[in-house]
Amino acid sequence: MSDFLSADAASNSGSSPSTNKDPQTADISAMAGENTNPEPRRELGEAPLRLVETAFLASTASLIWLVNYYFPLGPLLRVFFPIPIALVYLRWGHRAAWMTALVSGLLLSVLMGPTRSILYVIPFGIMGVALGGLWRRKASWSLSISVGALIGTVGFFFRFWLLSALVGQDLWVYVTAQVTEIVEWVFVKLGWLSVPSLSTIGAIAAGMILVNNIVYLFVVHLVALLLLDRLGNPIPRPPRWVQLLIDYEE
């Protein structure tokens, strides 16, 4: 009888620690599970903010284009065309930037029609994505200005092609006529009696468009430097001579 009681007590004593330990182990495991993987919860909290900022900056880009189209203020608003999309890229990456460009095009398509909306997406929507990617990767100003100028030049020719197709006339003829007058005036002032060929006129016109886009992208970089630094999303630092030119202090 005593042997049976001692065996029963031993079995109870052996099983009681495990039963008392199970709730504590479960609580510790739950706490460990919550602390070991906080990333999904943080990403879940960032998703609404990403969505709100994307929608807000897409509407901002569309509004700038809309106001500049109906109430043109010269180059004042034009320098802001690619900046909202580039800011989205700096904050949330390439997927959000492409979504911003797409939403801006859809908004402008509803407000102004598909023709005017595509004239914003090409080149300024694509330019904003490209600039944001280059700025996020800390590319030099020379590279980002060159890439942006090429995109702007392609967009200029795309605009002429699209408008020429819509009106049924080759609008490039008017551009070459204006450039021919300028080139002939320069030749007369320099005392040159030769007449430039049509291919030379076309090359000079394309060069003037490229130079115009380079100047435009340089101004965009200056505006982004002063604006995005204050928003907490700085772009790469400009060359030293630019800092001295604008008296910029980091």
PDB file of C-alpha atoms in Angstrom:
ATOM      1  CA  MET A   1       0.000   0.000   0.000  1.00  0.00           C
ATOM      2  CA  SER A   2       2.809   2.393   0.859  1.00  0.00           C
ATOM      3  CA  ASP A   3       4.576   1.478  -2.352  1.00  0.00           C
ATOM      4  CA  PHE A   4       1.412   2.328  -4.329  1.00  0.00           C
ATOM      5  CA  LEU A   5       1.024   5.715  -2.588  1.00  0.00           C
ATOM      6  CA  SER A   6       4.672   6.603  -3.144  1.00  0.00           C
ATOM      7  CA  ALA A   7       4.414   5.705  -6.825  1.00  0.00           C
ATOM      8  CA  ASP A   8       1.234   7.763  -7.183  1.00  0.00           C
ATOM      9  CA  ALA A   9       2.874  10.748  -5.468  1.00  0.00           C
ATOM     10  CA  ALA A  10       5.895  10.431  -7.724  1.00  0.00           C
ATOM     11  CA  SER A  11       3.701  10.403 -10.823  1.00  0.00           C
ATOM     12  CA  ASN A  12       1.784  13.460  -9.641  1.00  0.00           C
ATOM     13  CA  SER A  13       4.959  15.319  -8.823  1.00  0.00           C
ATOM     14  CA  GLY A  14       6.392  14.489 -12.228  1.00  0.00           C
ATOM     15  CA  SER A  15       3.343  15.700 -14.098  1.00  0.00           C
ATOM     16  CA  SER A  16       2.607  18.865 -12.142  1.00  0.00           C
ATOM     17  CA  PRO A  17       5.621  20.919 -13.358  1.00  0.00           C
ATOM     18  CA  SER A  18       4.688  20.280 -16.963  1.00  0.00           C
ATOM     19  CA  THR A  19       1.101  21.346 -16.410  1.00  0.00           C
ATOM     20  CA  ASN A  20       2.165  24.475 -14.564  1.00  0.00           C
ATOM     21  CA  LYS A  21       4.790  25.280 -17.125  1.00  0.00           C
ATOM     22  CA  ASP A  22       2.596  25.025 -20.216  1.00  0.00           C
ATOM     23  CA  PRO A  23       0.717  28.393 -19.820  1.00  0.00           C
ATOM     24  CA  GLN A  24       3.937  30.258 -19.104  1.00  0.00           C
ATOM     25  CA  THR A  25       5.635  28.673 -22.095  1.00  0.00           C
ATOM     26  CA  ALA A  26       2.700  29.609 -24.305  1.00  0.00           C
ATOM     27  CA  ASP A  27       2.778  33.209 -23.088  1.00  0.00           C
ATOM     28  CA  ILE A  28       6.530  33.456 -23.671  1.00  0.00           C
ATOM     29  CA  SER A  29       6.197  31.899 -27.121  1.00  0.00           C
ATOM     30  CA  ALA A  30       3.434  34.350 -28.005  1.00  0.00           C
ATOM     31  CA  MET A  31       5.514  37.280 -26.830  1.00  0.00           C
ATOM     32  CA  ALA A  32       8.508  36.002 -28.757  1.00  0.00           C
ATOM     33  CA  GLY A  33       6.370  35.568 -31.843  1.00  0.00           C
ATOM     34  CA  GLU A  34       5.182  39.155 -31.608  1.00  0.00           C
ATOM     35  CA  ASN A  35       8.673  40.588 -31.136  1.00  0.00           C
ATOM     36  CA  THR A  36      10.578  38.542 -33.689  1.00  0.00           C
ATOM     37  CA  ASN A  37       8.719  39.772 -36.800  1.00  0.00           C
ATOM     38  CA  PRO A  38       7.571  43.421 -36.476  1.00  0.00           C
ATOM     39  CA  GLU A  39       8.011  44.139 -40.192  1.00  0.00           C
ATOM     40  CA  PRO A  40       4.552  43.074 -41.446  1.00  0.00           C
ATOM     41  CA  ARG A  41       2.847  45.199 -38.809  1.00  0.00           C
ATOM     42  CA  ARG A  42       4.973  48.218 -39.726  1.00  0.00           C
ATOM     43  CA  GLU A  43       4.353  47.695 -43.436  1.00  0.00           C
ATOM     44  CA  LEU A  44       0.639  47.383 -42.691  1.00  0.00           C
ATOM     45  CA  GLY A  45       0.771  50.782 -41.001  1.00  0.00           C
ATOM     46  CA  GLU A  46       2.720  52.347 -43.872  1.00  0.00           C
ATOM     47  CA  ALA A  47       0.333  51.170 -46.586  1.00  0.00           C
ATOM     48  CA  PRO A  48      -2.396  53.789 -45.915  1.00  0.00           C
ATOM     49  CA  LEU A  49       0.216  56.559 -45.721  1.00  0.00           C
ATOM     50  CA  ARG A  50       1.727  55.455 -49.035  1.00  0.00           C
ATOM     51  CA  LEU A  51      -1.715  55.397 -50.629  1.00  0.00           C
ATOM     52  CA  VAL A  52      -2.657  58.840 -49.311  1.00  0.00           C
ATOM     53  CA  GLU A  53       0.624  60.465 -50.351  1.00  0.00           C
ATOM     54  CA  THR A  54       0.473  58.872 -53.786  1.00  0.00           C
ATOM     55  CA  ALA A  55      -3.069  60.139 -54.370  1.00  0.00           C
ATOM     56  CA  PHE A  56      -2.270  63.603 -53.005  1.00  0.00           C
ATOM     57  CA  LEU A  57       0.875  64.103 -55.086  1.00  0.00           C
ATOM     58  CA  ALA A  58      -0.816  62.709 -58.196  1.00  0.00           C
ATOM     59  CA  SER A  59      -3.597  65.279 -57.803  1.00  0.00           C
ATOM     60  CA  THR A  60      -0.983  67.977 -57.141  1.00  0.00           C
ATOM     61  CA  ALA A  61       0.858  67.170 -60.366  1.00  0.00           C
ATOM     62  CA  SER A  62      -2.420  67.157 -62.297  1.00  0.00           C
ATOM     63  CA  LEU A  63      -3.484  70.478 -60.779  1.00  0.00           C
ATOM     64  CA  ILE A  64      -0.188  72.147 -61.690  1.00  0.00           C
ATOM     65  CA  TRP A  65      -0.547  71.001 -65.307  1.00  0.00           C
ATOM     66  CA  LEU A  66      -4.203  72.057 -65.416  1.00  0.00           C
ATOM     67  CA  VAL A  67      -3.567  75.554 -64.026  1.00  0.00           C
ATOM     68  CA  ASN A  68      -0.565  76.101 -66.283  1.00  0.00           C
ATOM     69  CA  TYR A  69      -2.574  75.031 -69.351  1.00  0.00           C
ATOM     70  CA  TYR A  70      -5.488  77.417 -68.798  1.00  0.00           C
ATOM     71  CA  PHE A  71      -3.591  80.179 -66.973  1.00  0.00           C
ATOM     72  CA  PRO A  72      -0.022  80.019 -68.259  1.00  0.00           C
ATOM     73  CA  LEU A  73       2.457  81.795 -66.007  1.00  0.00           C
ATOM     74  CA  GLY A  74       5.496  81.239 -68.189  1.00  0.00           C
ATOM     75  CA  PRO A  75       8.135  78.906 -66.732  1.00  0.00           C
ATOM     76  CA  LEU A  76       6.969  79.475 -63.143  1.00  0.00           C
ATOM     77  CA  LEU A  77       4.765  76.366 -62.872  1.00  0.00           C
ATOM     78  CA  ARG A  78       6.452  74.395 -65.631  1.00  0.00           C
ATOM     79  CA  VAL A  79       9.501  73.684 -63.464  1.00  0.00           C
ATOM     80  CA  PHE A  80       7.269  71.812 -61.001  1.00  0.00           C
ATOM     81  CA  PHE A  81       5.831  69.331 -63.531  1.00  0.00           C
ATOM     82  CA  PRO A  82       8.099  66.326 -62.723  1.00  0.00           C
ATOM     83  CA  ILE A  83       8.821  67.123 -59.059  1.00  0.00           C
ATOM     84  CA  PRO A  84       5.735  65.538 -57.363  1.00  0.00           C
ATOM     85  CA  ILE A  85       6.341  62.202 -59.082  1.00  0.00           C
ATOM     86  CA  ALA A  86      10.055  62.341 -58.259  1.00  0.00           C
ATOM     87  CA  LEU A  87       9.158  63.029 -54.621  1.00  0.00           C
ATOM     88  CA  VAL A  88       6.966  59.915 -54.540  1.00  0.00           C
ATOM     89  CA  TYR A  89       9.890  57.874 -55.871  1.00  0.00           C
ATOM     90  CA  LEU A  90      12.197  59.254 -53.180  1.00  0.00           C
ATOM     91  CA  ARG A  91       9.704  58.385 -50.450  1.00  0.00           C
ATOM     92  CA  TRP A  92       8.088  55.141 -51.600  1.00  0.00           C
ATOM     93  CA  GLY A  93      10.008  53.696 -54.539  1.00  0.00           C
ATOM     94  CA  HIS A  94       9.443  53.012 -58.214  1.00  0.00           C
ATOM     95  CA  ARG A  95       6.086  51.238 -57.953  1.00  0.00           C
ATOM     96  CA  ALA A  96       4.423  54.172 -56.187  1.00  0.00           C
ATOM     97  CA  ALA A  97       6.043  56.615 -58.633  1.00  0.00           C
ATOM     98  CA  TRP A  98       4.667  54.791 -61.677  1.00  0.00           C
ATOM     99  CA  MET A  99       1.276  54.619 -59.980  1.00  0.00           C
ATOM    100  CA  THR A 100       1.406  58.387 -59.391  1.00  0.00           C
ATOM    101  CA  ALA A 101       2.198  59.046 -63.050  1.00  0.00           C
ATOM    102  CA  LEU A 102      -0.642  56.736 -64.130  1.00  0.00           C
ATOM    103  CA  VAL A 103      -3.172  58.307 -61.754  1.00  0.00           C
ATOM    104  CA  SER A 104      -2.137  61.799 -62.888  1.00  0.00           C
ATOM    105  CA  GLY A 105      -2.745  60.777 -66.495  1.00  0.00           C
ATOM    106  CA  LEU A 106      -6.156  59.341 -65.629  1.00  0.00           C
ATOM    107  CA  LEU A 107      -7.177  62.472 -63.736  1.00  0.00           C
ATOM    108  CA  LEU A 108      -6.118  64.722 -66.601  1.00  0.00           C
ATOM    109  CA  SER A 109      -7.876  62.432 -69.052  1.00  0.00           C
ATOM    110  CA  VAL A 110     -11.128  62.967 -67.144  1.00  0.00           C
ATOM    111  CA  LEU A 111     -10.619  66.718 -66.737  1.00  0.00           C
ATOM    112  CA  MET A 112      -9.029  67.648 -70.071  1.00  0.00           C
ATOM    113  CA  GLY A 113      -9.317  64.679 -72.391  1.00  0.00           C
ATOM    114  CA  PRO A 114      -6.895  61.877 -73.283  1.00  0.00           C
ATOM    115  CA  THR A 115      -4.872  63.946 -75.751  1.00  0.00           C
ATOM    116  CA  ARG A 116      -3.826  66.575 -73.230  1.00  0.00           C
ATOM    117  CA  SER A 117      -3.304  63.978 -70.506  1.00  0.00           C
ATOM    118  CA  ILE A 118      -0.847  61.959 -72.588  1.00  0.00           C
ATOM    119  CA  LEU A 119       1.092  65.150 -73.296  1.00  0.00           C
ATOM    120  CA  TYR A 120       1.748  65.335 -69.569  1.00  0.00           C
ATOM    121  CA  VAL A 121       2.630  61.689 -69.066  1.00  0.00           C
ATOM    122  CA  ILE A 122       5.019  61.916 -72.041  1.00  0.00           C
ATOM    123  CA  PRO A 123       7.458  63.383 -71.151  1.00  0.00           C
ATOM    124  CA  PHE A 124       6.894  64.823 -67.656  1.00  0.00           C
ATOM    125  CA  GLY A 125       5.461  61.726 -65.973  1.00  0.00           C
ATOM    126  CA  ILE A 126       8.280  59.544 -67.268  1.00  0.00           C
ATOM    127  CA  MET A 127      10.764  62.299 -66.488  1.00  0.00           C
ATOM    128  CA  GLY A 128       9.603  62.436 -62.868  1.00  0.00           C
ATOM    129  CA  VAL A 129      10.077  58.676 -62.449  1.00  0.00           C
ATOM    130  CA  ALA A 130      13.536  58.821 -64.053  1.00  0.00           C
ATOM    131  CA  LEU A 131      14.670  61.775 -61.944  1.00  0.00           C
ATOM    132  CA  GLY A 132      13.371  60.169 -58.764  1.00  0.00           C
ATOM    133  CA  GLY A 133      15.244  56.967 -59.507  1.00  0.00           C
ATOM    134  CA  LEU A 134      18.489  58.784 -60.287  1.00  0.00           C
ATOM    135  CA  TRP A 135      18.199  61.026 -57.238  1.00  0.00           C
ATOM    136  CA  ARG A 136      17.506  58.061 -54.973  1.00  0.00           C
ATOM    137  CA  ARG A 137      20.609  56.315 -56.316  1.00  0.00           C
ATOM    138  CA  LYS A 138      22.681  59.471 -55.675  1.00  0.00           C
ATOM    139  CA  ALA A 139      23.511  60.021 -59.342  1.00  0.00           C
ATOM    140  CA  SER A 140      25.446  63.116 -60.313  1.00  0.00           C
ATOM    141  CA  TRP A 141      23.731  66.203 -61.664  1.00  0.00           C
ATOM    142  CA  SER A 142      25.371  65.779 -65.053  1.00  0.00           C
ATOM    143  CA  LEU A 143      23.863  62.298 -65.458  1.00  0.00           C
ATOM    144  CA  SER A 144      20.364  63.187 -64.235  1.00  0.00           C
ATOM    145  CA  ILE A 145      20.248  66.373 -66.314  1.00  0.00           C
ATOM    146  CA  SER A 146      21.402  64.491 -69.412  1.00  0.00           C
ATOM    147  CA  VAL A 147      18.831  61.718 -68.984  1.00  0.00           C
ATOM    148  CA  GLY A 148      16.067  64.208 -68.265  1.00  0.00           C
ATOM    149  CA  ALA A 149      17.026  66.354 -71.261  1.00  0.00           C
ATOM    150  CA  LEU A 150      16.903  63.313 -73.563  1.00  0.00           C
ATOM    151  CA  ILE A 151      13.460  62.377 -72.235  1.00  0.00           C
ATOM    152  CA  GLY A 152      12.283  65.964 -72.704  1.00  0.00           C
ATOM    153  CA  THR A 153      13.606  66.065 -76.269  1.00  0.00           C
ATOM    154  CA  VAL A 154      11.883  62.793 -77.157  1.00  0.00           C
ATOM    155  CA  GLY A 155       8.700  64.144 -75.582  1.00  0.00           C
ATOM    156  CA  PHE A 156       8.933  67.310 -77.667  1.00  0.00           C
ATOM    157  CA  PHE A 157       9.118  65.331 -80.901  1.00  0.00           C
ATOM    158  CA  PHE A 158       6.319  63.042 -79.691  1.00  0.00           C
ATOM    159  CA  ARG A 159       4.154  66.098 -79.098  1.00  0.00           C
ATOM    160  CA  PHE A 160       4.813  67.386 -82.612  1.00  0.00           C
ATOM    161  CA  TRP A 161       4.068  63.967 -84.081  1.00  0.00           C
ATOM    162  CA  LEU A 162       0.805  63.634 -82.138  1.00  0.00           C
ATOM    163  CA  LEU A 163      -0.412  67.164 -82.913  1.00  0.00           C
ATOM    164  CA  SER A 164       0.560  66.791 -86.563  1.00  0.00           C
ATOM    165  CA  ALA A 165      -1.452  63.576 -86.758  1.00  0.00           C
ATOM    166  CA  LEU A 166      -4.461  65.256 -85.139  1.00  0.00           C
ATOM    167  CA  VAL A 167      -4.505  68.376 -87.333  1.00  0.00           C
ATOM    168  CA  GLY A 168      -3.434  66.573 -90.502  1.00  0.00           C
ATOM    169  CA  GLN A 169      -0.418  68.833 -91.160  1.00  0.00           C
ATOM    170  CA  ASP A 170       3.300  68.520 -90.601  1.00  0.00           C
ATOM    171  CA  LEU A 171       3.955  71.094 -87.873  1.00  0.00           C
ATOM    172  CA  TRP A 172       7.698  70.507 -88.081  1.00  0.00           C
ATOM    173  CA  VAL A 173       7.683  72.611 -91.240  1.00  0.00           C
ATOM    174  CA  TYR A 174       6.840  75.697 -89.199  1.00  0.00           C
ATOM    175  CA  VAL A 175       9.689  74.982 -86.798  1.00  0.00           C
ATOM    176  CA  THR A 176      12.208  74.589 -89.598  1.00  0.00           C
ATOM    177  CA  ALA A 177      10.932  77.817 -91.193  1.00  0.00           C
ATOM    178  CA  GLN A 178      11.538  79.743 -87.972  1.00  0.00           C
ATOM    179  CA  VAL A 179      14.964  78.181 -87.479  1.00  0.00           C
ATOM    180  CA  THR A 180      15.884  78.946 -91.109  1.00  0.00           C
ATOM    181  CA  GLU A 181      15.159  82.621 -90.570  1.00  0.00           C
ATOM    182  CA  ILE A 182      17.317  82.691 -87.459  1.00  0.00           C
ATOM    183  CA  VAL A 183      20.189  80.845 -89.140  1.00  0.00           C
ATOM    184  CA  GLU A 184      20.093  83.084 -92.215  1.00  0.00           C
ATOM    185  CA  TRP A 185      20.160  86.180 -90.005  1.00  0.00           C
ATOM    186  CA  VAL A 186      23.213  84.806 -88.166  1.00  0.00           C
ATOM    187  CA  PHE A 187      24.930  83.970 -91.466  1.00  0.00           C
ATOM    188  CA  VAL A 188      24.331  87.508 -92.734  1.00  0.00           C
ATOM    189  CA  LYS A 189      25.753  89.019 -89.556  1.00  0.00           C
ATOM    190  CA  LEU A 190      28.812  86.810 -89.828  1.00  0.00           C
ATOM    191  CA  GLY A 191      29.264  87.620 -93.521  1.00  0.00           C
ATOM    192  CA  TRP A 192      28.723  84.070 -94.718  1.00  0.00           C
ATOM    193  CA  LEU A 193      27.126  83.841 -98.157  1.00  0.00           C
ATOM    194  CA  SER A 194      26.364  80.144 -98.076  1.00  0.00           C
ATOM    195  CA  VAL A 195      22.798  78.907 -97.669  1.00  0.00           C
ATOM    196  CA  PRO A 196      22.313  76.146 -95.063  1.00  0.00           C
ATOM    197  CA  SER A 197      20.860  72.894 -96.302  1.00  0.00           C
ATOM    198  CA  LEU A 198      17.630  71.402 -95.016  1.00  0.00           C
ATOM    199  CA  SER A 199      19.482  68.695 -93.078  1.00  0.00           C
ATOM    200  CA  THR A 200      21.640  71.344 -91.435  1.00  0.00           C
ATOM    201  CA  ILE A 201      18.532  73.293 -90.451  1.00  0.00           C
ATOM    202  CA  GLY A 202      16.998  70.145 -88.945  1.00  0.00           C
ATOM    203  CA  ALA A 203      20.168  69.366 -86.974  1.00  0.00           C
ATOM    204  CA  ILE A 204      20.345  72.940 -85.672  1.00  0.00           C
ATOM    205  CA  ALA A 205      16.660  72.805 -84.644  1.00  0.00           C
ATOM    206  CA  ALA A 206      17.176  69.514 -82.792  1.00  0.00           C
ATOM    207  CA  GLY A 207      20.251  70.952 -81.085  1.00  0.00           C
ATOM    208  CA  MET A 208      18.311  74.023 -79.971  1.00  0.00           C
ATOM    209  CA  ILE A 209      15.565  71.812 -78.523  1.00  0.00           C
ATOM    210  CA  LEU A 210      18.133  69.725 -76.655  1.00  0.00           C
ATOM    211  CA  VAL A 211      19.843  72.823 -75.241  1.00  0.00           C
ATOM    212  CA  ASN A 212      16.485  74.213 -74.162  1.00  0.00           C
ATOM    213  CA  ASN A 213      15.735  70.978 -72.301  1.00  0.00           C
ATOM    214  CA  ILE A 214      19.152  71.008 -70.629  1.00  0.00           C
ATOM    215  CA  VAL A 215      18.492  74.513 -69.299  1.00  0.00           C
ATOM    216  CA  TYR A 216      15.026  73.427 -68.180  1.00  0.00           C
ATOM    217  CA  LEU A 217      16.366  70.389 -66.305  1.00  0.00           C
ATOM    218  CA  PHE A 218      19.031  72.516 -64.650  1.00  0.00           C
ATOM    219  CA  VAL A 219      16.337  74.835 -63.290  1.00  0.00           C
ATOM    220  CA  VAL A 220      14.269  71.818 -62.176  1.00  0.00           C
ATOM    221  CA  HIS A 221      17.271  70.549 -60.225  1.00  0.00           C
ATOM    222  CA  LEU A 222      17.718  73.916 -58.540  1.00  0.00           C
ATOM    223  CA  VAL A 223      14.054  74.033 -57.516  1.00  0.00           C
ATOM    224  CA  ALA A 224      14.161  70.427 -56.287  1.00  0.00           C
ATOM    225  CA  LEU A 225      17.345  71.146 -54.318  1.00  0.00           C
ATOM    226  CA  LEU A 226      15.739  74.015 -52.429  1.00  0.00           C
ATOM    227  CA  LEU A 227      12.308  72.410 -52.041  1.00  0.00           C
ATOM    228  CA  LEU A 228      13.001  68.750 -51.284  1.00  0.00           C
ATOM    229  CA  ASP A 229      15.695  69.521 -48.729  1.00  0.00           C
ATOM    230  CA  ARG A 230      13.063  71.294 -46.666  1.00  0.00           C
ATOM    231  CA  LEU A 231      10.675  68.356 -47.053  1.00  0.00           C
ATOM    232  CA  GLY A 232      13.241  65.916 -45.687  1.00  0.00           C
ATOM    233  CA  ASN A 233      13.962  64.157 -48.985  1.00  0.00           C
ATOM    234  CA  PRO A 234      17.199  65.712 -50.242  1.00  0.00           C
ATOM    235  CA  ILE A 235      18.573  65.128 -53.712  1.00  0.00           C
ATOM    236  CA  PRO A 236      22.287  64.675 -54.497  1.00  0.00           C
ATOM    237  CA  ARG A 237      24.454  67.705 -53.835  1.00  0.00           C
ATOM    238  CA  PRO A 238      25.165  70.003 -56.787  1.00  0.00           C
ATOM    239  CA  PRO A 239      28.639  70.669 -58.135  1.00  0.00           C
ATOM    240  CA  ARG A 240      30.755  73.135 -56.234  1.00  0.00           C
ATOM    241  CA  TRP A 241      30.360  75.904 -58.796  1.00  0.00           C
ATOM    242  CA  VAL A 242      26.583  75.639 -58.528  1.00  0.00           C
ATOM    243  CA  GLN A 243      26.757  75.971 -54.748  1.00  0.00           C
ATOM    244  CA  LEU A 244      28.883  79.075 -55.150  1.00  0.00           C
ATOM    245  CA  LEU A 245      26.559  80.430 -57.850  1.00  0.00           C
ATOM    246  CA  ILE A 246      23.419  80.217 -55.738  1.00  0.00           C
ATOM    247  CA  ASP A 247      25.237  80.738 -52.420  1.00  0.00           C
ATOM    248  CA  TYR A 248      23.850  77.455 -51.109  1.00  0.00           C
ATOM    249  CA  GLU A 249      24.954  76.231 -47.694  1.00  0.00           C
ATOM    250  CA  GLU A 250      24.340  72.647 -46.647  1.00  0.00           C
TER     251      GLU A 250
END
